CSV table of C-alpha atoms and ligand atoms in Angstrom, one decimal:
chain,number,residue,atom,x,y,z
D,1,MET,CA,83.9,116.1,118.1
D,2,ASN,CA,82.7,119.1,120.0
D,3,GLY,CA,85.7,121.5,119.9
D,4,ASP,CA,84.7,122.8,123.3
D,5,GLN,CA,85.0,119.4,125.0
D,6,LYS,CA,87.0,119.7,128.1
D,7,PRO,CA,90.4,117.9,127.7
D,8,ILE,CA,91.1,114.7,129.6
D,9,GLY,CA,94.2,115.2,131.8
D,10,VAL,CA,96.7,112.3,131.9
D,11,ALA,CA,99.5,111.6,134.3
D,12,VAL,CA,102.0,109.0,133.2
D,13,LEU,CA,104.1,107.4,136.0
D,14,GLY,CA,107.3,106.0,134.5
D,15,LEU,CA,109.3,106.9,131.4
D,16,GLY,CA,111.1,103.6,130.7
D,17,ASN,CA,110.5,101.1,128.0
D,18,VAL,CA,106.7,101.3,128.1
D,19,GLY,CA,106.2,104.8,129.5
D,20,SER,CA,108.3,106.5,126.8
D,21,GLU,CA,106.2,104.7,124.1
D,22,VAL,CA,102.9,105.7,125.8
D,23,VAL,CA,104.1,109.4,125.9
D,24,ARG,CA,105.1,109.2,122.2
D,25,ILE,CA,101.7,107.8,121.1
D,26,ILE,CA,99.8,110.4,123.2
D,27,ASP,CA,101.9,113.1,121.4
D,28,GLU,CA,102.0,111.7,117.8
D,29,SER,CA,98.4,110.4,117.6
D,30,ALA,CA,96.8,113.3,119.5
D,31,THR,CA,94.4,114.2,116.7
D,32,ASP,CA,93.1,110.6,116.1
D,33,LEU,CA,92.9,109.9,119.8
D,34,ALA,CA,90.8,113.0,120.4
D,35,ALA,CA,88.4,112.0,117.6
D,36,ARG,CA,88.1,108.5,119.0
D,37,ILE,CA,87.6,109.7,122.6
D,38,GLY,CA,85.5,112.7,121.9
D,39,ALA,CA,87.9,115.0,123.8
D,40,PRO,CA,91.6,115.7,123.6
D,41,LEU,CA,94.1,113.9,125.9
D,42,GLN,CA,96.4,116.3,127.6
D,43,LEU,CA,99.6,115.1,129.2
D,44,ARG,CA,99.8,116.9,132.6
D,45,GLY,CA,103.0,115.3,133.9
D,46,ILE,CA,105.4,112.3,133.9
D,47,GLY,CA,106.6,110.7,137.2
D,48,VAL,CA,110.2,109.5,137.2
D,49,ARG,CA,113.1,109.0,139.7
D,50,ARG,CA,115.6,111.1,137.7
D,51,VAL,CA,114.3,114.5,136.6
D,52,SER,CA,116.7,115.9,133.9
D,53,ALA,CA,116.6,117.8,130.6
D,54,ASP,CA,118.1,114.9,128.6
D,55,ARG,CA,115.1,112.6,128.7
D,56,GLY,CA,113.5,113.4,125.4
D,57,VAL,CA,110.4,115.1,126.8
D,58,PRO,CA,109.9,118.8,128.0
D,59,VAL,CA,111.6,118.9,131.4
D,60,GLU,CA,108.7,120.8,132.9
D,61,LEU,CA,106.5,117.7,132.5
D,62,LEU,CA,108.9,115.7,134.7
D,63,THR,CA,108.5,115.3,138.4
D,64,ASP,CA,109.8,112.9,141.1
D,65,ASN,CA,106.9,113.8,143.4
D,66,ILE,CA,104.5,111.0,142.4
D,67,GLU,CA,101.9,111.6,145.1
D,68,GLU,CA,101.6,115.3,144.2
D,69,LEU,CA,101.2,114.5,140.4
D,70,VAL,CA,98.5,111.9,140.9
D,71,SER,CA,96.6,114.3,143.2
D,72,ARG,CA,96.4,117.2,140.8
D,73,ASP,CA,92.9,118.5,140.1
D,74,ASP,CA,93.6,118.6,136.3
D,75,VAL,CA,94.5,114.9,136.2
D,76,ASP,CA,91.7,112.5,135.2
D,77,ILE,CA,93.6,109.4,134.3
D,78,VAL,CA,96.7,108.0,135.9
D,79,VAL,CA,98.8,105.6,133.8
D,80,GLU,CA,101.1,103.6,136.1
D,81,LEU,CA,104.2,102.2,134.4
D,82,MET,CA,106.8,102.2,137.1
D,83,GLY,CA,106.5,98.7,138.6
D,84,PRO,CA,107.0,96.7,140.8
D,85,VAL,CA,104.7,96.7,143.8
D,86,GLU,CA,105.7,99.8,145.7
D,87,PRO,CA,105.5,102.8,145.2
D,88,ALA,CA,103.1,101.8,142.4
D,89,ARG,CA,100.5,100.5,144.9
D,90,LYS,CA,100.5,103.6,147.0
D,91,ALA,CA,100.3,105.9,143.9
D,92,ILE,CA,97.4,103.9,142.4
D,93,LEU,CA,95.5,103.9,145.7
D,94,THR,CA,95.9,107.7,146.1
D,95,ALA,CA,94.8,108.2,142.5
D,96,LEU,CA,91.7,106.0,142.9
D,97,GLU,CA,90.8,107.6,146.2
D,98,GLN,CA,90.9,111.0,144.5
D,99,GLY,CA,88.5,109.9,141.8
D,100,LYS,CA,91.1,109.3,139.0
D,101,SER,CA,90.7,106.4,136.6
D,102,VAL,CA,93.8,104.2,136.6
D,103,VAL,CA,95.5,102.2,133.8
D,104,THR,CA,98.4,99.9,134.8
D,105,ALA,CA,100.7,97.3,133.2
D,106,ASN,CA,101.9,96.1,136.6
D,107,LYS,CA,101.4,92.4,136.8
D,108,ALA,CA,103.4,92.0,140.0
D,109,LEU,CA,101.0,94.4,141.7
D,110,MET,CA,97.8,93.2,140.1
D,111,SER,CA,98.5,89.6,141.1
D,112,VAL,CA,98.7,90.5,144.8
D,113,SER,CA,96.6,93.6,145.5
D,114,THR,CA,93.6,93.2,143.3
D,115,GLY,CA,91.0,93.2,146.0
D,116,GLU,CA,92.3,96.4,147.7
D,117,LEU,CA,92.6,98.3,144.4
D,118,ALA,CA,89.3,97.0,142.9
D,119,GLN,CA,87.5,98.1,146.1
D,120,ALA,CA,89.1,101.6,145.9
D,121,ALA,CA,88.0,101.9,142.2
D,122,GLU,CA,84.5,100.7,143.2
D,123,ALA,CA,84.2,103.2,146.0
D,124,ALA,CA,85.2,106.0,143.7
D,125,HIS,CA,83.1,104.8,140.7
D,126,VAL,CA,86.2,105.0,138.4
D,127,ASP,CA,87.9,102.5,136.1
D,128,LEU,CA,90.9,100.3,136.9
D,129,TYR,CA,92.2,98.7,133.7
D,130,PHE,CA,95.2,96.4,133.3
D,131,GLU,CA,95.1,94.8,129.8
D,132,ALA,CA,98.9,95.2,129.4
D,133,ALA,CA,99.7,93.3,132.6
D,134,VAL,CA,99.2,89.9,130.8
D,135,ALA,CA,100.8,89.1,127.4
D,136,GLY,CA,101.7,92.6,126.4
D,137,ALA,CA,100.0,93.7,123.2
D,138,ILE,CA,97.7,90.7,123.0
D,139,PRO,CA,94.1,91.5,123.9
D,140,VAL,CA,93.1,88.9,126.5
D,141,ILE,CA,91.8,90.7,129.6
D,142,ARG,CA,89.1,92.5,127.7
D,143,PRO,CA,87.9,89.4,125.7
D,144,LEU,CA,87.7,87.5,129.0
D,145,THR,CA,85.9,90.3,131.0
D,146,GLN,CA,83.6,91.5,128.2
D,147,SER,CA,83.4,89.4,125.0
D,148,LEU,CA,83.1,86.1,127.0
D,149,ALA,CA,81.0,87.6,129.8
D,150,GLY,CA,78.0,85.6,128.7
D,151,ASP,CA,79.8,82.3,128.4
D,152,THR,CA,81.4,79.9,130.9
D,153,VAL,CA,85.2,79.8,130.6
D,154,THR,CA,86.6,76.3,131.4
D,155,ARG,CA,90.3,76.7,130.7
D,156,VAL,CA,92.9,79.3,129.9
D,157,ALA,CA,96.3,78.0,129.0
D,158,GLY,CA,99.2,79.8,127.4
D,159,ILE,CA,102.7,80.9,126.9
D,160,VAL,CA,102.8,84.2,128.8
D,161,ASN,CA,106.5,84.8,129.3
D,162,GLY,CA,108.6,85.9,126.3
D,163,THR,CA,112.0,85.5,127.9
D,164,THR,CA,111.5,81.8,128.8
D,165,ASN,CA,109.8,81.1,125.5
D,166,TYR,CA,112.9,82.6,123.7
D,167,ILE,CA,115.2,80.4,125.8
D,168,LEU,CA,113.2,77.2,125.3
D,169,SER,CA,112.8,77.8,121.6
D,170,ALA,CA,116.5,78.3,121.3
D,171,MET,CA,117.2,75.0,123.2
D,172,ASP,CA,114.8,73.2,120.9
D,173,SER,CA,116.1,74.6,117.6
D,174,THR,CA,119.8,74.5,118.3
D,175,GLY,CA,120.2,71.7,120.9
D,176,ALA,CA,121.8,74.3,123.3
D,177,ASP,CA,121.8,73.6,127.0
D,178,TYR,CA,119.9,75.9,129.3
D,179,GLY,CA,122.9,78.0,130.4
D,180,ASP,CA,124.0,78.8,126.8
D,181,ALA,CA,120.4,79.7,125.7
D,182,LEU,CA,120.1,82.0,128.7
D,183,ALA,CA,123.4,83.7,127.9
D,184,GLU,CA,122.2,84.2,124.3
D,185,ALA,CA,118.9,85.6,125.6
D,186,SER,CA,120.8,88.0,127.9
D,187,ALA,CA,123.2,89.1,125.1
D,188,LEU,CA,120.2,89.9,122.8
D,189,GLY,CA,118.4,91.9,125.6
D,190,TYR,CA,115.5,89.4,126.0
D,191,ALA,CA,116.5,88.3,129.5
D,192,GLU,CA,117.0,90.9,132.2
D,193,ALA,CA,120.3,91.3,134.2
D,194,ASP,CA,118.5,89.3,137.0
D,195,PRO,CA,116.4,86.8,135.1
D,196,THR,CA,115.0,85.1,138.2
D,197,ALA,CA,111.4,86.4,137.9
D,198,ASP,CA,111.2,85.0,134.4
D,199,VAL,CA,113.2,81.7,134.5
D,200,GLU,CA,111.8,80.7,137.9
D,201,GLY,CA,108.2,81.2,136.7
D,202,TYR,CA,107.2,84.1,139.0
D,203,ASP,CA,106.3,86.4,136.2
D,204,ALA,CA,104.1,83.7,134.5
D,205,ALA,CA,102.6,82.9,137.9
D,206,ALA,CA,101.5,86.5,138.4
D,207,LYS,CA,99.9,86.5,135.0
D,208,ALA,CA,98.2,83.1,135.7
D,209,ALA,CA,96.7,84.6,138.9
D,210,ILE,CA,95.3,87.5,136.9
D,211,LEU,CA,93.9,85.3,134.2
D,212,ALA,CA,92.4,82.8,136.6
D,213,SER,CA,90.8,85.6,138.6
D,214,ILE,CA,88.9,87.1,135.7
D,215,ALA,CA,88.2,83.9,133.9
D,216,PHE,CA,86.6,82.2,136.9
D,217,HIS,CA,85.2,85.3,138.8
D,218,THR,CA,87.3,84.3,141.8
D,219,ARG,CA,90.1,86.0,143.6
D,220,VAL,CA,93.3,84.2,142.8
D,221,THR,CA,96.6,85.7,143.9
D,222,ALA,CA,100.2,84.8,142.9
D,223,ASP,CA,100.6,82.7,146.1
D,224,ASP,CA,97.7,80.5,145.0
D,225,VAL,CA,99.5,79.5,141.8
D,226,TYR,CA,101.7,76.4,141.8
D,227,ARG,CA,105.0,77.3,140.1
D,228,GLU,CA,108.0,75.6,138.6
D,229,GLY,CA,110.6,77.4,136.4
D,230,ILE,CA,112.7,76.2,133.5
D,231,THR,CA,116.2,76.1,135.0
D,232,LYS,CA,116.2,72.3,135.3
D,233,VAL,CA,115.2,71.6,131.7
D,234,THR,CA,118.1,70.0,129.8
D,235,ALA,CA,119.2,69.5,126.2
D,236,ALA,CA,118.6,65.7,126.8
D,237,ASP,CA,115.0,66.5,127.7
D,238,PHE,CA,114.5,68.3,124.4
D,239,ALA,CA,116.1,65.4,122.5
D,240,SER,CA,113.7,62.9,124.3
D,241,ALA,CA,110.8,65.3,123.7
D,242,ARG,CA,111.5,65.4,120.0
D,243,ALA,CA,111.6,61.6,119.9
D,244,LEU,CA,108.2,61.6,121.5
D,245,GLY,CA,106.8,64.1,118.9
D,246,CYS,CA,106.8,67.0,121.4
D,247,THR,CA,108.6,70.2,122.4
D,248,ILE,CA,108.8,71.8,125.8
D,249,LYS,CA,107.1,75.0,126.8
D,250,LEU,CA,106.6,77.0,130.0
D,251,LEU,CA,102.8,76.9,130.4
D,252,ALA,CA,100.5,78.9,132.6
D,253,ILE,CA,97.3,76.9,133.0
D,254,CYS,CA,94.1,78.0,134.7
D,255,GLU,CA,91.3,75.5,134.9
D,256,ARG,CA,87.8,75.3,136.2
D,257,LEU,CA,87.5,71.8,137.7
D,258,THR,CA,84.3,69.9,138.5
D,259,SER,CA,84.5,67.0,141.0
D,260,ASP,CA,82.4,63.8,140.6
D,261,ASP,CA,79.9,65.2,143.2
D,262,GLY,CA,79.6,68.4,141.2
D,263,HIS,CA,81.7,70.8,143.3
D,264,GLN,CA,83.7,73.3,141.3
D,265,SER,CA,87.2,74.6,142.0
D,266,VAL,CA,90.0,76.5,140.3
D,267,SER,CA,93.5,75.3,139.5
D,268,ALA,CA,96.2,77.8,138.5
D,269,ARG,CA,99.7,76.4,137.8
D,270,VAL,CA,102.9,77.3,135.9
D,271,TYR,CA,105.4,74.7,134.8
D,272,PRO,CA,107.5,73.5,131.9
D,273,ALA,CA,105.5,70.8,130.0
D,274,LEU,CA,106.0,68.5,127.0
D,275,VAL,CA,103.5,69.7,124.4
D,276,PRO,CA,102.8,67.7,121.2
D,277,LEU,CA,104.2,69.3,118.0
D,278,THR,CA,100.7,69.2,116.6
D,279,HIS,CA,99.3,71.5,119.5
D,280,PRO,CA,98.9,75.2,118.5
D,281,LEU,CA,101.1,76.3,121.4
D,282,ALA,CA,104.0,74.2,120.1
D,283,ALA,CA,104.4,76.6,117.1
D,284,VAL,CA,104.7,79.7,119.3
D,285,ASN,CA,108.4,80.4,119.2
D,286,GLY,CA,110.9,83.1,120.2
D,287,ALA,CA,109.7,85.9,122.5
D,288,PHE,CA,106.1,85.5,121.3
D,289,ASN,CA,103.2,84.8,123.6
D,290,ALA,CA,99.9,83.0,123.0
D,291,VAL,CA,96.9,82.3,125.1
D,292,VAL,CA,94.3,79.6,124.4
D,293,VAL,CA,90.9,80.1,126.0
D,294,GLU,CA,88.3,77.4,126.1
D,295,ALA,CA,84.7,78.3,126.9
D,296,GLU,CA,81.5,76.1,126.9
D,297,ALA,CA,79.7,77.9,124.1
D,298,ALA,CA,82.6,79.5,122.2
D,299,GLY,CA,84.8,76.4,122.1
D,300,ARG,CA,88.5,77.1,121.6
D,301,LEU,CA,89.9,80.6,120.9
D,302,MET,CA,93.6,81.4,120.4
D,303,PHE,CA,95.2,84.8,120.9
D,304,TYR,CA,98.8,85.3,119.6
D,305,GLY,CA,101.3,88.1,119.4
D,306,GLN,CA,104.0,90.1,121.1
D,307,GLY,CA,103.9,89.7,124.8
D,308,ALA,CA,106.5,92.3,125.7
D,309,GLY,CA,108.5,95.3,124.5
D,310,GLY,CA,107.8,99.0,124.8
D,311,ALA,CA,105.6,99.7,121.7
D,312,PRO,CA,103.6,96.5,121.9
D,313,THR,CA,102.9,96.9,125.6
D,314,ALA,CA,102.1,100.6,125.0
D,315,SER,CA,99.4,99.5,122.5
D,316,ALA,CA,97.5,97.7,125.2
D,317,VAL,CA,98.0,100.5,127.6
D,318,MET,CA,96.6,103.0,125.1
D,319,GLY,CA,93.6,100.9,124.4
D,320,ASP,CA,92.8,101.1,128.2
D,321,VAL,CA,93.5,104.8,128.2
D,322,VAL,CA,91.1,105.4,125.3
D,323,MET,CA,88.4,103.3,127.0
D,324,ALA,CA,88.8,105.1,130.4
D,325,ALA,CA,88.8,108.5,128.6
D,326,ARG,CA,85.6,107.6,126.7
D,327,ASN,CA,83.9,106.6,129.9
D,328,ARG,CA,84.8,109.9,131.5
D,329,VAL,CA,83.5,111.8,128.5
D,330,GLN,CA,80.3,109.9,128.5
D,331,GLY,CA,80.0,110.1,132.3
D,332,GLY,CA,80.0,106.3,133.0
D,333,ARG,CA,82.5,103.6,133.8
D,334,GLY,CA,83.5,100.2,132.4
D,335,PRO,CA,82.7,96.8,133.9
D,336,ARG,CA,83.5,96.4,137.5
D,337,GLU,CA,85.5,93.6,139.1
D,338,SER,CA,83.5,90.3,139.1
D,339,LYS,CA,84.5,87.9,141.9
D,340,TYR,CA,81.1,86.5,142.8
D,341,ALA,CA,81.9,82.8,142.2
D,342,LYS,CA,84.4,82.6,145.1
D,343,LEU,CA,85.6,79.1,144.0
D,344,PRO,CA,88.1,77.3,146.2
D,345,ILE,CA,91.6,76.8,144.8
D,346,SER,CA,92.6,73.1,144.2
D,347,PRO,CA,96.1,72.1,145.5
D,348,ILE,CA,98.5,70.8,142.8
D,349,GLY,CA,98.5,67.4,144.5
D,350,ASP,CA,94.9,66.9,143.4
D,351,ILE,CA,95.6,67.7,139.7
D,352,PRO,CA,96.1,64.6,137.5
D,353,THR,CA,98.5,65.1,134.6
D,354,ARG,CA,100.6,62.9,132.4
D,355,TYR,CA,104.3,62.8,133.2
D,356,TYR,CA,107.6,62.3,131.4
D,357,VAL,CA,110.3,60.7,133.7
D,358,SER,CA,113.9,60.5,132.5
D,359,MET,CA,116.4,58.4,134.4
D,360,ARG,CA,119.8,56.9,134.0
D,361,VAL,CA,119.7,53.2,134.6
D,362,ALA,CA,122.0,50.2,134.5
D,363,ASP,CA,122.0,48.6,131.0
D,364,ARG,CA,121.3,45.0,131.9
D,365,PRO,CA,118.4,42.5,132.0
D,366,GLY,CA,115.5,43.0,134.5
D,367,VAL,CA,115.9,46.8,134.8
D,368,LEU,CA,112.7,47.6,132.8
D,369,ALA,CA,110.7,45.1,134.9
D,370,ALA,CA,112.0,46.6,138.2
D,371,VAL,CA,111.2,50.1,137.1
D,372,ALA,CA,107.7,49.2,135.8
D,373,THR,CA,106.9,47.5,139.1
D,374,GLU,CA,107.5,50.7,141.0
D,375,PHE,CA,105.0,52.6,138.7
D,376,GLY,CA,102.5,49.7,139.0
D,377,ASN,CA,102.8,49.5,142.7
D,378,ARG,CA,101.5,53.1,143.0
D,379,SER,CA,98.8,52.7,140.3
D,380,VAL,CA,100.7,54.9,137.9
D,381,SER,CA,99.9,53.6,134.4
D,382,ILE,CA,102.7,53.6,131.8
D,383,ALA,CA,101.8,54.8,128.3
D,384,GLU,CA,105.2,54.7,126.6
D,385,VAL,CA,108.8,53.6,127.3
D,386,ARG,CA,112.0,54.5,125.4
D,387,GLN,CA,115.5,53.4,126.0
D,388,GLU,CA,118.7,55.0,124.6
D,389,GLY,CA,122.2,53.8,125.2
D,390,ILE,CA,124.5,56.4,126.8
D,391,ASP,CA,128.1,56.3,125.7
D,392,ASP,CA,129.6,58.9,128.0
D,393,GLY,CA,132.5,56.8,129.1
D,394,GLY,CA,131.0,56.4,132.5
D,395,GLU,CA,131.2,53.1,134.5
D,396,PRO,CA,129.2,51.1,134.9
D,397,ARG,CA,127.8,51.7,131.4
D,398,GLY,CA,124.3,53.0,131.6
D,399,ALA,CA,121.2,53.8,129.5
D,400,ARG,CA,118.7,56.6,129.5
D,401,LEU,CA,115.2,55.3,130.2
D,402,VAL,CA,112.3,57.6,129.4
D,403,VAL,CA,108.9,56.7,130.8
D,404,VAL,CA,105.7,58.5,129.8
D,405,THR,CA,102.7,57.9,132.0
D,406,HIS,CA,99.0,58.2,131.6
D,407,LYS,CA,97.3,60.7,134.0
D,408,ALA,CA,98.5,60.4,137.6
D,409,THR,CA,98.3,62.6,140.6
D,410,ASP,CA,101.3,64.6,141.8
D,411,ALA,CA,101.2,62.6,145.0
D,412,ALA,CA,101.4,59.2,143.3
D,413,LEU,CA,104.1,60.3,140.9
D,414,SER,CA,106.2,61.8,143.7
D,415,GLU,CA,106.0,58.5,145.6
D,416,THR,CA,107.0,56.6,142.5
D,417,VAL,CA,110.0,58.8,141.8
D,418,LYS,CA,111.2,58.4,145.4
D,419,ALA,CA,111.0,54.6,145.1
D,420,LEU,CA,112.7,54.7,141.7
D,421,ALA,CA,115.6,56.7,143.1
D,422,SER,CA,116.2,54.1,145.8
D,423,LEU,CA,116.4,51.1,143.3
D,424,ASP,CA,120.0,50.0,142.8
D,425,VAL,CA,119.4,49.6,139.0
D,426,VAL,CA,118.5,53.3,138.8
D,427,GLN,CA,121.6,55.5,138.8
D,428,SER,CA,119.7,58.8,138.8
D,429,VAL,CA,116.3,60.2,138.1
D,430,ASP,CA,117.2,63.2,136.0
D,431,SER,CA,114.0,64.9,135.0
D,432,VAL,CA,110.3,64.8,135.8
D,433,ILE,CA,108.3,67.0,133.5
D,434,ARG,CA,104.5,67.1,133.0
D,435,MET,CA,102.9,66.5,129.6
D,436,GLU,CA,100.0,68.7,128.5
D,437,GLY,CA,97.9,69.0,125.4
D,438,THR,CA,97.2,65.3,124.9
D,439,SER,CA,93.8,63.7,125.5
D,440,GLU,CA,94.8,60.8,127.8
G,1,NDP,P1,111.4,100.5,133.1
G,1,NDP,O1,112.3,99.9,134.2
G,1,NDP,O2,111.9,100.6,131.8
G,1,NDP,O3,110.9,101.9,133.6
G,1,NDP,C1,110.4,102.2,134.8
G,1,NDP,C2,110.1,103.7,134.9
G,1,NDP,O4,109.5,103.9,136.2
G,1,NDP,C3,111.4,104.5,134.9
G,1,NDP,O5,111.2,105.7,134.0
G,1,NDP,C4,111.6,105.0,136.3
G,1,NDP,O6,112.2,106.3,136.5
G,1,NDP,C5,110.2,105.0,136.9
G,1,NDP,N1,110.2,104.7,138.3
G,1,NDP,C6,110.6,103.5,138.9
G,1,NDP,N2,110.5,103.6,140.2
G,1,NDP,C7,110.1,104.9,140.4
G,1,NDP,C8,109.8,105.6,141.6
G,1,NDP,N3,110.0,105.1,142.8
G,1,NDP,N4,109.5,106.9,141.5
G,1,NDP,C9,109.3,107.5,140.3
G,1,NDP,N5,109.5,106.9,139.1
G,1,NDP,C10,109.9,105.6,139.2
G,1,NDP,O7,110.1,99.6,133.2
G,1,NDP,P2,109.2,99.1,131.9
G,1,NDP,O8,108.8,100.3,131.2
G,1,NDP,O9,109.8,97.9,131.2
G,1,NDP,O10,107.9,98.5,132.7
G,1,NDP,C11,107.0,99.3,133.3
G,1,NDP,C12,105.8,98.4,133.8
G,1,NDP,O11,105.2,97.7,132.7
G,1,NDP,C13,106.2,97.3,134.8
G,1,NDP,O12,105.2,97.2,135.8
G,1,NDP,C14,106.3,96.1,134.0
G,1,NDP,O13,106.1,94.9,134.7
G,1,NDP,C15,105.2,96.3,133.0
G,1,NDP,N6,105.4,95.6,131.7
G,1,NDP,C16,106.5,95.8,131.0
G,1,NDP,C17,106.7,95.1,129.8
G,1,NDP,C18,107.9,95.3,129.0
G,1,NDP,O14,108.0,94.7,128.0
G,1,NDP,N7,108.8,96.2,129.4
G,1,NDP,C19,105.6,94.2,129.3
G,1,NDP,C20,104.4,94.2,130.1
G,1,NDP,C21,104.3,94.8,131.3
G,1,NDP,P3,113.7,106.6,136.0
G,1,NDP,O15,113.6,106.5,134.5
G,1,NDP,O16,113.9,108.0,136.4
G,1,NDP,O17,114.6,105.6,136.6
G,2,HSE,N1,109.6,89.6,131.4
G,2,HSE,C1,108.4,89.5,130.7
G,2,HSE,C2,108.5,88.5,129.6
G,2,HSE,C3,108.0,90.9,130.2
G,2,HSE,O1,109.6,88.0,129.3
G,2,HSE,O2,107.5,88.1,129.0
G,2,HSE,C4,106.5,91.0,129.8
G,2,HSE,O3,105.7,90.8,130.9
């Protein structure tokens, strides 16, 4: 390294779980980072809400004036780790407009404001990197934008939320119901005080939007993603899933679809799904994440690791910081946003999937025929039926009937469920869950 190389000034916004780890790595790995970049990184300031001497960093680095910090002449790279959308969006826009490169882990922001931020980065000829916004430490944005840039990605599917994967894994391994598994996840610090964003699938939907956008060169926002959470999944669903050789995972699925007349579109969706135990995603347990990418020439690739946590997320952030710093030293910039394909988004009603339908029925002759007729009337083909007696003391005595279908559209299945619910032999339709990872 040239010892006279001008330092690269860094401003870190946020000193929480991720920000404090980023600041630690910049300090502890200074010599190695300088060698890899070709210039030293110099921390110019840290943006926080609460400026005080007890925060484990020199107090003179702290400021609550974010706009002033990101506008400083000696700042080259702004690392945004505050979340959620505001004030992060405003700070990033200011930084980009002033010619700073930006690194962020903010999936909420990157799933709604990508166009505006990408255009600002483009206008200023600077980098906007966000590897940490999806699946924490796991490299998936850079493989999609760079390593697979010459291939055609057809599908990206994964487990991208650690909190819900922890809860579902606990339900599977212990037989616990949803409420007990959530309480355990909260007690162990996996689930936040307000777990809504995780358990209702909003966090995974934000990540699905980001993945679909870069995989298919099309602008996809969180509002384009069909979303269901995990709050209605029961212990009985897990027992039935086991009997069918499956487990249940919250999946984010992004697909390139080609219609019979050759028109292409994009589907992005998040929902709990039955996944065969033989599928690689079925083995991803606890708070871990995994993303499976399918591309025409590469075939199937799988990325696995820690999707959250201060240090793992900081690893992805620092990878981006090093790339942005190298680009500044060499006087260039990384790949720009690619949204040329502009594919339309397919509504969920058009996406055929297999379904698992669990209902409580009267335990008497003719029930199976009545239920099967309703599926047949709407051209929903049945692949498998299981019946279990229920001895819960309820009267009249009932049975649990589980029907697994071949592929059907959401519209046909919804009509079938409505019809089933009005049959007098069906006491309740308890669960309707999609099935993924099987060939039919
Ligand atoms: P934390 O809540 O732990 O930290 C947020 C930090 O931002 C705090 O230091 C806070 O200051 C500061 N901050 C918040 N609002 C403001 C504001 N208005 N002005 C100044 N400072 C502000 O968040 P995390 O570190 O967990 O997450 C940071 C980002 O990384 C988020 O976008 C998150 O979605 C993303 N992310 C997080 C992961 C994780 O595992 N934690 C994984 C992947 C992405 P103060 O300390 O003074 O309150
Ligand atoms: N709440 C998120 C999760 C954090 O549970 O995966 C990482 O984005």
